[in-house]
mmCIF file of C-alpha atoms and ligand atoms in Angstrom:
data_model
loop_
_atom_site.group_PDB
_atom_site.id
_atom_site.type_symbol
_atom_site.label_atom_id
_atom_site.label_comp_id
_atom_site.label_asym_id
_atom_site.label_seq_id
_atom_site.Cartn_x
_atom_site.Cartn_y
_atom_site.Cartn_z
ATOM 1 C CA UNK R 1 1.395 21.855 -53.547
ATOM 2 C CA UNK R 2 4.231 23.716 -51.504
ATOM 3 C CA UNK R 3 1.094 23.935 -48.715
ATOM 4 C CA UNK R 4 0.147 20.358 -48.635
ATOM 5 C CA UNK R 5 3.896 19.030 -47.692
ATOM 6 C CA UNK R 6 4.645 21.369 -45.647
ATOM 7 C CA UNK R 7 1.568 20.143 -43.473
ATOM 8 C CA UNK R 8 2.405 16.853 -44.014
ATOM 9 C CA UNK R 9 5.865 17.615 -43.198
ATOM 10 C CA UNK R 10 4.975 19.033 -39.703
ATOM 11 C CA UNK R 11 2.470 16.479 -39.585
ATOM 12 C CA UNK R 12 4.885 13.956 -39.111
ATOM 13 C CA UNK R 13 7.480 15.743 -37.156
ATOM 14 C CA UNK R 14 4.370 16.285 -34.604
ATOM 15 C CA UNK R 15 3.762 12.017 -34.959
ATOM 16 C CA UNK R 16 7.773 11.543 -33.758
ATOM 17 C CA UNK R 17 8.072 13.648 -30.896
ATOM 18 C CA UNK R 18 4.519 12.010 -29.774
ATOM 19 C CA UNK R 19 6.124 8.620 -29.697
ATOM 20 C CA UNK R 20 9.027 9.383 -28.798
ATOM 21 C CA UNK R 21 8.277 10.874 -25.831
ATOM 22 C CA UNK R 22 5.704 7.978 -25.146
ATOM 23 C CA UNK R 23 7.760 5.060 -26.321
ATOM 24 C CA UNK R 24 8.533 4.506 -22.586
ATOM 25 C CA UNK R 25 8.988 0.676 -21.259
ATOM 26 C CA UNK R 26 9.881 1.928 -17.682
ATOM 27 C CA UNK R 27 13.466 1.566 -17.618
ATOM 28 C CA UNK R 28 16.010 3.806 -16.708
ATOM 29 C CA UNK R 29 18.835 2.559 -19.147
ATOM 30 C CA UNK R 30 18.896 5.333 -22.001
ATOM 31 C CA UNK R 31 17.544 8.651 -21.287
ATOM 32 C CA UNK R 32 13.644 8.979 -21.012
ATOM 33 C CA UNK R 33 11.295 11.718 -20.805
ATOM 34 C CA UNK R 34 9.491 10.084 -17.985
ATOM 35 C CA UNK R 35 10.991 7.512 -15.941
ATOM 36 C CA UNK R 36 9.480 5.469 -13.601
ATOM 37 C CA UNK R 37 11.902 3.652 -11.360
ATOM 38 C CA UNK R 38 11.003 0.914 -7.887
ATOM 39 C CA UNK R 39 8.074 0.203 -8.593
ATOM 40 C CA UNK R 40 6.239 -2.215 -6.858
ATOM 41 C CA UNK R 41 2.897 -3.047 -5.414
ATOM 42 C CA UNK R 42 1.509 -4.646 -1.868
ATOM 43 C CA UNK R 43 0.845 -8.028 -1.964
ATOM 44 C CA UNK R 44 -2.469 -8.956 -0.941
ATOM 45 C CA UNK R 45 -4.200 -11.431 1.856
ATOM 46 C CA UNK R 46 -7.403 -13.671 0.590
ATOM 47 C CA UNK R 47 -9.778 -11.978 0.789
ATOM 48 C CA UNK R 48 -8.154 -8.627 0.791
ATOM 49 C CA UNK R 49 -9.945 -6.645 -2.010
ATOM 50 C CA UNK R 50 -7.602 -3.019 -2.369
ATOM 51 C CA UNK R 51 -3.818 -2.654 -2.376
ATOM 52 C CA UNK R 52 -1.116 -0.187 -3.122
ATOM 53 C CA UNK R 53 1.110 0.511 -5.570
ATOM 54 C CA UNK R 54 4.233 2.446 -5.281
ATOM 55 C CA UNK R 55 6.840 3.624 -7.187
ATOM 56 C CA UNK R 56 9.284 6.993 -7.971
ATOM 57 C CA UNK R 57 8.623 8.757 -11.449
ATOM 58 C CA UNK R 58 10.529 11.772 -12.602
ATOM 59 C CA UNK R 59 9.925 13.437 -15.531
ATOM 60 C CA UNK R 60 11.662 15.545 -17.670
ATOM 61 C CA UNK R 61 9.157 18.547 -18.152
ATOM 62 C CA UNK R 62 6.560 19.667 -16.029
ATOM 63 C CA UNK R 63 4.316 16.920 -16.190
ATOM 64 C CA UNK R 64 0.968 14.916 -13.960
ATOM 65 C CA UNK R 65 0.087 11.402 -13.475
ATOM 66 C CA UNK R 66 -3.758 11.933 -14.601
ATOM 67 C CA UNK R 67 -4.653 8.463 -14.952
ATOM 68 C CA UNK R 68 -3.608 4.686 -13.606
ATOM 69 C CA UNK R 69 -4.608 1.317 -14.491
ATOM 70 C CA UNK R 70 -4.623 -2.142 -14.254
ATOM 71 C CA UNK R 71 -6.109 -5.188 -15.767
ATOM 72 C CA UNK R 72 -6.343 -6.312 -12.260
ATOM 73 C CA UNK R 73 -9.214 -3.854 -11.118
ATOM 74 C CA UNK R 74 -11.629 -1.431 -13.175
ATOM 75 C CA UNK R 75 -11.147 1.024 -10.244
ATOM 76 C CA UNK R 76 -7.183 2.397 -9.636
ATOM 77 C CA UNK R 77 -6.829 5.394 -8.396
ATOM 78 C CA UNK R 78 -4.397 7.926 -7.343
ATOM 79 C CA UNK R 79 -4.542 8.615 -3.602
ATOM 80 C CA UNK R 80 -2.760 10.969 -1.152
ATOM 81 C CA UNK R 81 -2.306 9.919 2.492
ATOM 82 C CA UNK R 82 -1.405 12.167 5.153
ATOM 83 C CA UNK R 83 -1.846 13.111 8.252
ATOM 84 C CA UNK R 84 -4.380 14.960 9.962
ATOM 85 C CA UNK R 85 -5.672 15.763 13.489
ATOM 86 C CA UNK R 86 -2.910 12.560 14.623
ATOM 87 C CA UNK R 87 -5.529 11.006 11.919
ATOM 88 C CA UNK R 88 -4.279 9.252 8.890
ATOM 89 C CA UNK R 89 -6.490 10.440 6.098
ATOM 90 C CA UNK R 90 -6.402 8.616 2.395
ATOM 91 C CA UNK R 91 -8.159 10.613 -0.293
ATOM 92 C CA UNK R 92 -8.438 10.234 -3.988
ATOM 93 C CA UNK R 93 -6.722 13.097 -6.158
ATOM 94 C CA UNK R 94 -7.620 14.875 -9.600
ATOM 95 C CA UNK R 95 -3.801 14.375 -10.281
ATOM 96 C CA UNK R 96 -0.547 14.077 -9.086
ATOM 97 C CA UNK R 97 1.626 16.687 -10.317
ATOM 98 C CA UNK R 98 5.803 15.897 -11.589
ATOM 99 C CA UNK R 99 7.456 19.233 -11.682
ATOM 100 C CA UNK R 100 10.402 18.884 -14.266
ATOM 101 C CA UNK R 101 13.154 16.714 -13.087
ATOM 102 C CA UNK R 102 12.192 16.180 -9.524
ATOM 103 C CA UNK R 103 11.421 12.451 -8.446
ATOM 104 C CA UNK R 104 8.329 11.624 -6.862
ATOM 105 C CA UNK R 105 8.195 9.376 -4.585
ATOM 106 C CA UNK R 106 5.003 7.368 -4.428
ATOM 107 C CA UNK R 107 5.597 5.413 -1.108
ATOM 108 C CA UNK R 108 2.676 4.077 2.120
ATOM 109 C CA UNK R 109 1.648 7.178 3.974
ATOM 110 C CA UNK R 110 2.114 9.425 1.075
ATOM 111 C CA UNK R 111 0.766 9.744 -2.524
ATOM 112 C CA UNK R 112 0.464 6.213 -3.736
ATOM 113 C CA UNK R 113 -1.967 4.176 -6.651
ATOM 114 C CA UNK R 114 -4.765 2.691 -4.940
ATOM 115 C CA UNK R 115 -5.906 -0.757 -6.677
ATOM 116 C CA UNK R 116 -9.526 -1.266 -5.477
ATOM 117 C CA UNK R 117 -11.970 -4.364 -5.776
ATOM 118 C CA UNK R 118 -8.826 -6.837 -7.013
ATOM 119 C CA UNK R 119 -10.228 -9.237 -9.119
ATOM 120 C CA UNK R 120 -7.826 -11.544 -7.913
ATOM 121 C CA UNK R 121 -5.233 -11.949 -4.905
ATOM 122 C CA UNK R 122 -2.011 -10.470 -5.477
ATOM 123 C CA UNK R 123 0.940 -12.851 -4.589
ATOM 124 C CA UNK R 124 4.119 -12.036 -3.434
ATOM 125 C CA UNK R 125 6.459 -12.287 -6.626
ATOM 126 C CA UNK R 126 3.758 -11.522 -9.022
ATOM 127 C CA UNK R 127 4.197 -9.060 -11.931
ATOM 128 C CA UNK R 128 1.187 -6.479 -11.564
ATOM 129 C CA UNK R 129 1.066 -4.911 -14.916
ATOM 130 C CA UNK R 130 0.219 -1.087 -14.439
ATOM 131 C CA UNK R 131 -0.508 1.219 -16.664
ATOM 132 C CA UNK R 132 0.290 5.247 -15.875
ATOM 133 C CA UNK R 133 -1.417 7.916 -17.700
ATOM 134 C CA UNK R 134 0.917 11.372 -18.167
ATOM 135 C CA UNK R 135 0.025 14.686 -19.419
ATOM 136 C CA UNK R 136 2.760 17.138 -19.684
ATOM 137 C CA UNK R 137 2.378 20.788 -20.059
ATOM 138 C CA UNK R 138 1.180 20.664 -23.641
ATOM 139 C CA UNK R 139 -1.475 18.880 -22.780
ATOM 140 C CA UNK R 140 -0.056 15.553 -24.636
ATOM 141 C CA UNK R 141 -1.114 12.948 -22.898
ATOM 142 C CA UNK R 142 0.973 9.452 -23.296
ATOM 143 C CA UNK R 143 0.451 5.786 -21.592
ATOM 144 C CA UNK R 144 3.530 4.124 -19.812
ATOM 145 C CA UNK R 145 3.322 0.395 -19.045
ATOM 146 C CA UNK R 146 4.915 -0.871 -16.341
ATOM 147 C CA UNK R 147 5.486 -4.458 -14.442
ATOM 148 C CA UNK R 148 5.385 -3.877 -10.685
ATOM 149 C CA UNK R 149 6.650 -6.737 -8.407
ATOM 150 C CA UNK R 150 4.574 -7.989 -5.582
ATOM 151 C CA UNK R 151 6.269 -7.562 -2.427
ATOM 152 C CA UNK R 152 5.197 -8.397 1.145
ATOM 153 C CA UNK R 153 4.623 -6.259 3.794
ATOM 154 C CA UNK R 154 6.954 -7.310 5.919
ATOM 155 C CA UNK R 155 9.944 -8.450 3.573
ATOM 156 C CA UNK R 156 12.171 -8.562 6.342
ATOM 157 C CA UNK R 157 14.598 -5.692 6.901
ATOM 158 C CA UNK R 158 13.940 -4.702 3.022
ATOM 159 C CA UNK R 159 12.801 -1.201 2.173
ATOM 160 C CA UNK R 160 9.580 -2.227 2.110
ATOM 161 C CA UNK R 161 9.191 -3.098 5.416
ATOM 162 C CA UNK R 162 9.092 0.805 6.537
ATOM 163 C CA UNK R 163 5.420 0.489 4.563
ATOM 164 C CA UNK R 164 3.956 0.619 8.411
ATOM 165 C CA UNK R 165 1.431 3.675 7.435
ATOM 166 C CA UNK R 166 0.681 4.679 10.988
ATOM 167 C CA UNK R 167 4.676 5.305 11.404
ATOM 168 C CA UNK R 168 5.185 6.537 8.164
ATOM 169 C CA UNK R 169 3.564 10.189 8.487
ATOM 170 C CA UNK R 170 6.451 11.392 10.525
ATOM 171 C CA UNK R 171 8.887 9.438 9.756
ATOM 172 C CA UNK R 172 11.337 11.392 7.323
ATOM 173 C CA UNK R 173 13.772 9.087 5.249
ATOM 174 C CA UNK R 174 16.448 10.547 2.857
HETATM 175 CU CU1 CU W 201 -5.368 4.739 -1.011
#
């Protein structure tokens, strides 16, 4: 008997600190064990099939961004950009890593969530709804849903207009 509740008991201890660290809505309000902050996402041309989505996340414990998604594409993926040989080279990546407590900045020219064959054109103002997949240390792994705004290239003088990719490999912005 004794056996049996203490199982359950750590049982269900185990089942809070799950959800709790995955009850995550993407705000920044109370304290969160991931937060994911700016987010947005490229809005698209007709006839433009892949965009970008960008963002900062910072987690609280050593953490990765395994896995992204969206109901706007079966095929999101994380990406790195950089440059190489005065060449700017995009490649897909395993994972993104989140050491504890520093902010990552997803952002064009650097790592960033690649949305490929859109099933539909992304507007500027629309709400792309994203889903991030992070594992932390332990190996939990737990989904955070976010709604990124749609936001032009060139939104005027906005921060979003530094998205030029061929500039932003050098460029260094604090
Ligand atoms: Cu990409």
């Amino acid at each position: 008997m004794k056996n049996l509740i203490t199982r359950t008991l750590a049982l269900a201890l185990a089942t809070t600190a799950f959800s709790a660290w995955a009850d995550h809505a993407g705000h920044s309000t109370q304290h969160q064990p991931v937060q994911v902050e700016q987010a947005w996402v490229r809005a698209t041309v007709p006839q433009q099939t892949a965009t970008g989505a960008f963002m900062l996340i910072t987690a609280d414990t050593d953490s990765k961004l395994v896995k992204a998604a969206s109901p706007l594409s079966d095929k999101v993926e994380v990406h790195e950009m950089k440059m190489e040989n005065d060449v700017m080279r995009m490649r897909q990546v395993e994972n993104l890593p989140l050491p504890a407590g520093q902010a990552v900045e997803l952002k064009p020219g650097g790592y960033h969530i690649m949305i490929l064959d859109l099933k539909e054109q992304v507007k500027e103002g629309d709400h792309v709804p994203l889903t991030l997949t992070i594992e932390n240390a332990a190996g939990q792994q737990a989904d955070i849903e976010i709604q990124a705004p749609a936001r032009a290239l060139a939104a005027g003088n906005a921060h979003g207009a530094h998205g030029q990719m061929q500039h932003d490999g050098q460029s260094h912005k604090h």
